[in-house]
mmCIF file of C-alpha atoms in Angstrom:
data_model
loop_
_atom_site.group_PDB
_atom_site.id
_atom_site.type_symbol
_atom_site.label_atom_id
_atom_site.label_comp_id
_atom_site.label_asym_id
_atom_site.label_seq_id
_atom_site.Cartn_x
_atom_site.Cartn_y
_atom_site.Cartn_z
ATOM 1 C CA UNK A 1 2.589 28.631 -11.028
ATOM 2 C CA UNK A 2 3.050 32.365 -11.416
ATOM 3 C CA UNK A 3 6.519 33.347 -12.657
ATOM 4 C CA UNK A 4 7.198 35.225 -9.419
ATOM 5 C CA UNK A 5 6.557 31.980 -7.512
ATOM 6 C CA UNK A 6 9.483 30.336 -9.320
ATOM 7 C CA UNK A 7 11.727 33.307 -8.563
ATOM 8 C CA UNK A 8 10.686 33.155 -4.915
ATOM 9 C CA UNK A 9 11.302 29.396 -4.863
ATOM 10 C CA UNK A 10 14.820 29.835 -6.222
ATOM 11 C CA UNK A 11 15.580 32.534 -3.670
ATOM 12 C CA UNK A 12 14.276 30.647 -0.613
ATOM 13 C CA UNK A 13 14.432 26.877 -1.187
ATOM 14 C CA UNK A 14 17.958 26.463 0.219
ATOM 15 C CA UNK A 15 17.140 28.143 3.542
ATOM 16 C CA UNK A 16 13.373 28.392 4.119
ATOM 17 C CA UNK A 17 12.243 26.024 6.872
ATOM 18 C CA UNK A 18 9.462 24.484 4.760
ATOM 19 C CA UNK A 19 11.670 23.519 1.800
ATOM 20 C CA UNK A 20 14.439 22.305 4.111
ATOM 21 C CA UNK A 21 12.069 20.298 6.286
ATOM 22 C CA UNK A 22 10.333 18.654 3.349
ATOM 23 C CA UNK A 23 13.702 17.803 1.822
ATOM 24 C CA UNK A 24 14.961 16.300 5.104
ATOM 25 C CA UNK A 25 11.874 14.098 5.443
ATOM 26 C CA UNK A 26 12.065 12.995 1.806
ATOM 27 C CA UNK A 27 15.756 12.161 2.200
ATOM 28 C CA UNK A 28 15.053 10.049 5.287
ATOM 29 C CA UNK A 29 12.236 8.189 3.543
ATOM 30 C CA UNK A 30 14.294 7.541 0.393
ATOM 31 C CA UNK A 31 17.180 6.302 2.550
ATOM 32 C CA UNK A 32 14.819 3.715 4.023
ATOM 33 C CA UNK A 33 13.903 2.337 0.577
ATOM 34 C CA UNK A 34 15.693 -0.639 -0.923
ATOM 35 C CA UNK A 35 16.982 1.162 -4.007
ATOM 36 C CA UNK A 36 19.496 -0.610 -6.245
ATOM 37 C CA UNK A 37 23.021 0.737 -6.610
ATOM 38 C CA UNK A 38 23.113 3.357 -9.361
ATOM 39 C CA UNK A 39 19.339 3.727 -9.285
ATOM 40 C CA UNK A 40 17.671 5.748 -12.042
ATOM 41 C CA UNK A 41 15.739 8.485 -10.247
ATOM 42 C CA UNK A 42 13.372 10.891 -11.997
ATOM 43 C CA UNK A 43 12.032 14.051 -10.381
ATOM 44 C CA UNK A 44 8.939 15.328 -12.184
ATOM 45 C CA UNK A 45 8.152 18.979 -11.520
ATOM 46 C CA UNK A 46 11.696 19.718 -10.369
ATOM 47 C CA UNK A 47 11.076 23.468 -10.220
ATOM 48 C CA UNK A 48 14.310 25.403 -9.845
ATOM 49 C CA UNK A 49 16.331 22.322 -8.896
ATOM 50 C CA UNK A 50 16.437 22.523 -5.117
ATOM 51 C CA UNK A 51 16.070 18.765 -4.554
ATOM 52 C CA UNK A 52 18.503 17.494 -7.158
ATOM 53 C CA UNK A 53 21.672 17.453 -5.053
ATOM 54 C CA UNK A 54 19.850 15.552 -2.307
ATOM 55 C CA UNK A 55 18.526 13.008 -4.794
ATOM 56 C CA UNK A 56 21.964 12.511 -6.374
ATOM 57 C CA UNK A 57 23.074 10.763 -3.176
ATOM 58 C CA UNK A 58 20.898 7.825 -4.208
ATOM 59 C CA UNK A 59 21.528 7.450 -7.942
ATOM 60 C CA UNK A 60 21.535 9.090 -11.351
ATOM 61 C CA UNK A 61 18.909 11.843 -11.481
ATOM 62 C CA UNK A 62 16.817 12.967 -14.441
ATOM 63 C CA UNK A 63 14.927 16.177 -13.680
ATOM 64 C CA UNK A 64 11.835 17.239 -15.630
ATOM 65 C CA UNK A 65 10.127 20.642 -15.415
ATOM 66 C CA UNK A 66 7.448 22.297 -17.547
ATOM 67 C CA UNK A 67 8.356 25.954 -16.860
ATOM 68 C CA UNK A 68 10.914 27.545 -19.184
ATOM 69 C CA UNK A 69 11.804 30.071 -16.489
ATOM 70 C CA UNK A 70 12.300 27.410 -13.813
ATOM 71 C CA UNK A 71 14.573 25.384 -16.093
ATOM 72 C CA UNK A 72 16.585 28.517 -16.910
ATOM 73 C CA UNK A 73 16.968 29.386 -13.216
ATOM 74 C CA UNK A 74 17.933 25.797 -12.363
ATOM 75 C CA UNK A 75 20.589 25.812 -15.070
ATOM 76 C CA UNK A 76 22.135 28.972 -13.634
ATOM 77 C CA UNK A 77 21.764 27.831 -10.028
ATOM 78 C CA UNK A 78 22.988 24.240 -10.112
ATOM 79 C CA UNK A 79 24.795 24.117 -13.448
ATOM 80 C CA UNK A 80 22.813 21.367 -15.116
ATOM 81 C CA UNK A 81 19.994 21.138 -17.627
ATOM 82 C CA UNK A 82 16.468 20.055 -16.798
ATOM 83 C CA UNK A 83 14.323 18.334 -19.402
ATOM 84 C CA UNK A 84 11.120 19.994 -20.630
ATOM 85 C CA UNK A 85 7.954 18.016 -19.995
ATOM 86 C CA UNK A 86 4.626 17.906 -18.226
ATOM 87 C CA UNK A 87 2.096 15.420 -16.921
ATOM 88 C CA UNK A 88 0.270 13.366 -17.890
ATOM 89 C CA UNK A 89 1.416 12.761 -21.457
ATOM 90 C CA UNK A 90 4.698 14.582 -22.129
ATOM 91 C CA UNK A 91 7.407 13.205 -19.861
ATOM 92 C CA UNK A 92 10.597 12.412 -21.832
ATOM 93 C CA UNK A 93 11.384 9.217 -19.943
ATOM 94 C CA UNK A 94 11.530 5.743 -21.477
ATOM 95 C CA UNK A 95 8.923 3.168 -20.367
ATOM 96 C CA UNK A 96 9.972 0.787 -17.586
ATOM 97 C CA UNK A 97 13.256 2.630 -17.028
ATOM 98 C CA UNK A 98 12.905 4.198 -13.563
ATOM 99 C CA UNK A 99 13.697 2.823 -10.116
ATOM 100 C CA UNK A 100 12.238 5.833 -8.282
ATOM 101 C CA UNK A 101 10.012 8.708 -9.400
ATOM 102 C CA UNK A 102 9.651 11.767 -7.156
ATOM 103 C CA UNK A 103 6.828 14.307 -7.199
ATOM 104 C CA UNK A 104 7.257 16.887 -4.470
ATOM 105 C CA UNK A 105 4.099 19.029 -4.333
ATOM 106 C CA UNK A 106 3.353 18.548 -8.018
ATOM 107 C CA UNK A 107 0.182 16.457 -8.373
ATOM 108 C CA UNK A 108 -2.051 19.189 -6.936
ATOM 109 C CA UNK A 109 -1.106 21.386 -9.933
ATOM 110 C CA UNK A 110 -2.303 18.831 -12.496
ATOM 111 C CA UNK A 111 -5.921 18.622 -13.638
ATOM 112 C CA UNK A 112 -5.580 14.973 -14.717
ATOM 113 C CA UNK A 113 -4.108 13.599 -11.498
ATOM 114 C CA UNK A 114 -5.336 10.027 -11.935
ATOM 115 C CA UNK A 115 -4.166 9.882 -15.565
ATOM 116 C CA UNK A 116 -0.811 11.253 -14.443
ATOM 117 C CA UNK A 117 -0.353 8.490 -11.880
ATOM 118 C CA UNK A 118 -1.275 5.896 -14.496
ATOM 119 C CA UNK A 119 1.297 7.375 -16.888
ATOM 120 C CA UNK A 120 3.946 7.357 -14.160
ATOM 121 C CA UNK A 121 3.399 3.644 -13.542
ATOM 122 C CA UNK A 122 4.365 2.956 -17.166
ATOM 123 C CA UNK A 123 7.756 4.624 -16.586
ATOM 124 C CA UNK A 124 8.700 2.418 -13.640
ATOM 125 C CA UNK A 125 10.639 -0.803 -13.695
ATOM 126 C CA UNK A 126 8.879 -3.789 -12.091
ATOM 127 C CA UNK A 127 8.947 -3.045 -8.381
ATOM 128 C CA UNK A 128 9.865 0.593 -9.030
ATOM 129 C CA UNK A 129 8.658 3.113 -6.474
ATOM 130 C CA UNK A 130 7.182 6.599 -6.235
ATOM 131 C CA UNK A 131 7.559 9.134 -3.427
ATOM 132 C CA UNK A 132 5.008 11.920 -3.539
ATOM 133 C CA UNK A 133 3.962 14.869 -1.384
ATOM 134 C CA UNK A 134 0.797 16.957 -1.708
ATOM 135 C CA UNK A 135 -0.990 19.597 0.397
ATOM 136 C CA UNK A 136 -3.654 18.195 2.706
ATOM 137 C CA UNK A 137 -7.179 19.213 3.730
ATOM 138 C CA UNK A 138 -9.425 21.030 1.286
ATOM 139 C CA UNK A 139 -10.776 23.100 4.187
ATOM 140 C CA UNK A 140 -7.365 24.801 4.333
ATOM 141 C CA UNK A 141 -7.854 26.175 0.802
ATOM 142 C CA UNK A 142 -6.766 29.839 0.686
ATOM 143 C CA UNK A 143 -5.081 32.491 -1.438
ATOM 144 C CA UNK A 144 -1.904 30.455 -0.940
ATOM 145 C CA UNK A 145 -3.397 27.700 -3.130
ATOM 146 C CA UNK A 146 -4.820 30.163 -5.647
ATOM 147 C CA UNK A 147 -1.479 31.942 -6.029
ATOM 148 C CA UNK A 148 0.332 28.650 -6.594
ATOM 149 C CA UNK A 149 -2.293 27.459 -9.118
ATOM 150 C CA UNK A 150 -3.343 24.431 -7.101
ATOM 151 C CA UNK A 151 -6.242 22.391 -8.466
ATOM 152 C CA UNK A 152 -7.050 20.777 -5.123
ATOM 153 C CA UNK A 153 -5.811 19.810 -1.686
ATOM 154 C CA UNK A 154 -6.023 16.113 -0.802
ATOM 155 C CA UNK A 155 -7.665 14.152 1.959
ATOM 156 C CA UNK A 156 -5.940 10.926 2.976
ATOM 157 C CA UNK A 157 -8.802 8.908 1.466
ATOM 158 C CA UNK A 158 -8.790 10.810 -1.844
ATOM 159 C CA UNK A 159 -5.042 10.352 -2.275
ATOM 160 C CA UNK A 160 -5.303 6.665 -1.432
ATOM 161 C CA UNK A 161 -8.099 6.226 -3.975
ATOM 162 C CA UNK A 162 -6.140 7.984 -6.724
ATOM 163 C CA UNK A 163 -3.017 5.901 -6.088
ATOM 164 C CA UNK A 164 -4.798 2.547 -5.873
ATOM 165 C CA UNK A 165 -7.007 3.225 -8.891
ATOM 166 C CA UNK A 166 -3.840 3.837 -10.934
ATOM 167 C CA UNK A 167 -2.730 0.313 -10.035
ATOM 168 C CA UNK A 168 -0.156 0.909 -7.303
ATOM 169 C CA UNK A 169 0.388 -0.787 -3.959
ATOM 170 C CA UNK A 170 0.857 1.715 -1.122
ATOM 171 C CA UNK A 171 3.751 1.163 1.286
ATOM 172 C CA UNK A 172 3.497 4.405 3.266
ATOM 173 C CA UNK A 173 0.816 7.078 3.561
ATOM 174 C CA UNK A 174 1.329 9.663 6.288
ATOM 175 C CA UNK A 175 0.610 13.260 7.109
ATOM 176 C CA UNK A 176 3.643 15.506 7.575
ATOM 177 C CA UNK A 177 4.235 18.918 9.148
ATOM 178 C CA UNK A 178 2.260 17.826 12.202
ATOM 179 C CA UNK A 179 3.936 19.802 15.002
ATOM 180 C CA UNK A 180 3.496 23.080 13.126
ATOM 181 C CA UNK A 181 -0.012 22.202 11.963
ATOM 182 C CA UNK A 182 -1.820 24.697 14.274
ATOM 183 C CA UNK A 183 0.397 27.583 13.124
ATOM 184 C CA UNK A 184 0.125 26.714 9.433
ATOM 185 C CA UNK A 185 -3.615 26.098 9.626
ATOM 186 C CA UNK A 186 -4.172 29.458 11.325
ATOM 187 C CA UNK A 187 -2.085 31.217 8.665
ATOM 188 C CA UNK A 188 -4.109 29.595 5.860
ATOM 189 C CA UNK A 189 -7.428 30.494 7.497
ATOM 190 C CA UNK A 190 -6.290 34.092 8.034
ATOM 191 C CA UNK A 191 -5.288 34.278 4.360
ATOM 192 C CA UNK A 192 -8.723 32.989 3.403
ATOM 193 C CA UNK A 193 -10.418 35.788 5.319
ATOM 194 C CA UNK A 194 -8.044 38.661 4.570
ATOM 195 C CA UNK A 195 -7.182 37.664 0.953
ATOM 196 C CA UNK A 196 -3.757 39.378 0.984
ATOM 197 C CA UNK A 197 -1.976 40.185 -2.267
ATOM 198 C CA UNK A 198 0.887 37.929 -1.169
ATOM 199 C CA UNK A 199 -0.026 34.860 0.911
ATOM 200 C CA UNK A 200 1.682 34.425 4.254
ATOM 201 C CA UNK A 201 4.560 32.024 4.638
ATOM 202 C CA UNK A 202 6.412 32.649 1.376
ATOM 203 C CA UNK A 203 9.126 34.897 2.792
ATOM 204 C CA UNK A 204 11.847 33.317 4.934
ATOM 205 C CA UNK A 205 11.234 34.206 8.614
ATOM 206 C CA UNK A 206 13.916 35.825 10.780
ATOM 207 C CA UNK A 207 16.883 33.473 11.303
ATOM 208 C CA UNK A 208 16.080 32.279 14.859
ATOM 209 C CA UNK A 209 12.441 31.579 13.963
ATOM 210 C CA UNK A 210 13.387 29.931 10.682
ATOM 211 C CA UNK A 211 15.991 27.731 12.416
ATOM 212 C CA UNK A 212 13.520 26.621 15.077
ATOM 213 C CA UNK A 213 10.787 25.794 12.559
ATOM 214 C CA UNK A 214 13.278 23.996 10.324
ATOM 215 C CA UNK A 215 14.439 21.836 13.251
ATOM 216 C CA UNK A 216 10.869 21.001 14.278
ATOM 217 C CA UNK A 217 9.739 20.079 10.767
ATOM 218 C CA UNK A 218 12.937 18.199 9.856
ATOM 219 C CA UNK A 219 12.663 16.079 13.019
ATOM 220 C CA UNK A 220 9.743 14.249 11.399
ATOM 221 C CA UNK A 221 12.347 12.572 9.207
ATOM 222 C CA UNK A 222 13.086 10.335 12.217
ATOM 223 C CA UNK A 223 9.430 9.317 12.459
ATOM 224 C CA UNK A 224 7.806 9.150 9.030
ATOM 225 C CA UNK A 225 9.905 6.322 7.516
ATOM 226 C CA UNK A 226 8.731 4.017 10.320
ATOM 227 C CA UNK A 227 5.324 5.318 11.433
ATOM 228 C CA UNK A 228 2.421 7.407 10.190
ATOM 229 C CA UNK A 229 1.447 10.762 11.622
ATOM 230 C CA UNK A 230 -2.317 11.176 12.180
ATOM 231 C CA UNK A 231 -2.552 14.816 11.063
ATOM 232 C CA UNK A 232 -0.524 17.513 9.341
ATOM 233 C CA UNK A 233 -0.473 20.195 6.657
ATOM 234 C CA UNK A 234 0.779 17.825 3.939
ATOM 235 C CA UNK A 235 0.565 14.173 2.928
ATOM 236 C CA UNK A 236 3.455 11.938 1.935
ATOM 237 C CA UNK A 237 3.048 8.625 0.131
ATOM 238 C CA UNK A 238 5.390 5.890 -1.053
ATOM 239 C CA UNK A 239 3.956 3.344 -3.470
ATOM 240 C CA UNK A 240 5.129 0.768 -6.017
ATOM 241 C CA UNK A 241 3.935 -0.444 -9.365
ATOM 242 C CA UNK A 242 4.034 -4.209 -8.935
ATOM 243 C CA UNK A 243 0.546 -4.775 -7.481
ATOM 244 C CA UNK A 244 -1.273 -5.094 -10.811
ATOM 245 C CA UNK A 245 1.615 -6.987 -12.430
ATOM 246 C CA UNK A 246 1.684 -9.508 -9.588
ATOM 247 C CA UNK A 247 -2.087 -10.015 -9.785
ATOM 248 C CA UNK A 248 -1.788 -10.554 -13.513
ATOM 249 C CA UNK A 249 0.978 -13.113 -12.957
ATOM 250 C CA UNK A 250 -1.093 -14.965 -10.371
ATOM 251 C CA UNK A 251 -4.122 -14.988 -12.701
ATOM 252 C CA UNK A 252 -1.946 -16.322 -15.502
ATOM 253 C CA UNK A 253 -0.590 -19.137 -13.355
ATOM 254 C CA UNK A 254 -4.082 -20.066 -12.146
ATOM 255 C CA UNK A 255 -5.383 -20.097 -15.714
ATOM 256 C CA UNK A 256 -2.564 -22.403 -16.771
#
């Protein structure tokens, strides 16, 4: 991302409705998972550290970020160091050591998305899980995506294919940000036509508007852990690494 995007993230991620809503939904989904006590949780692409305190409720957190500036800001903001690393082949995490890996709007920035998912599977313990969010619908592509250095937006089918080809079993695949979808879609389409220097939606709205949008988006945290939403601005997936291992075990038993 552009350096200004990290500065904007640091300034807004504690209050902006989008960051708060995404964090609330992720927290609700993680709470529904059967994580072991003292789980080892890794956030890849941790940015300026806005999710770390939420994740620390569920275990010991290792945070990895490629941007020097983002790591510096996170250190000043939350008082802890983030590890340097990037996907797919430079994540400083031991193989088969993670109970949960989190990628919150990260995969769309990576050219080698399938290779990255394959690499992530090697970091997970047997039965370890991944929670991931990505922007949805390529037809919503706009200056917002260009400014954030996105490589792509995902359809539900494309994301499913990438996850399954990397050897995972999918437990949850849902759209999110459904109620505000018309507003967000209109903003993206307007950006595509007008091509503003600064895409819409990055600044925090006035407090009453921000509070209302935060409440609407966060409310999906009561739905997504138990049901899938049929449309939305983003996609959320939860998947685990034991599908291929279990198939291999079954094949081994049959061969014996």
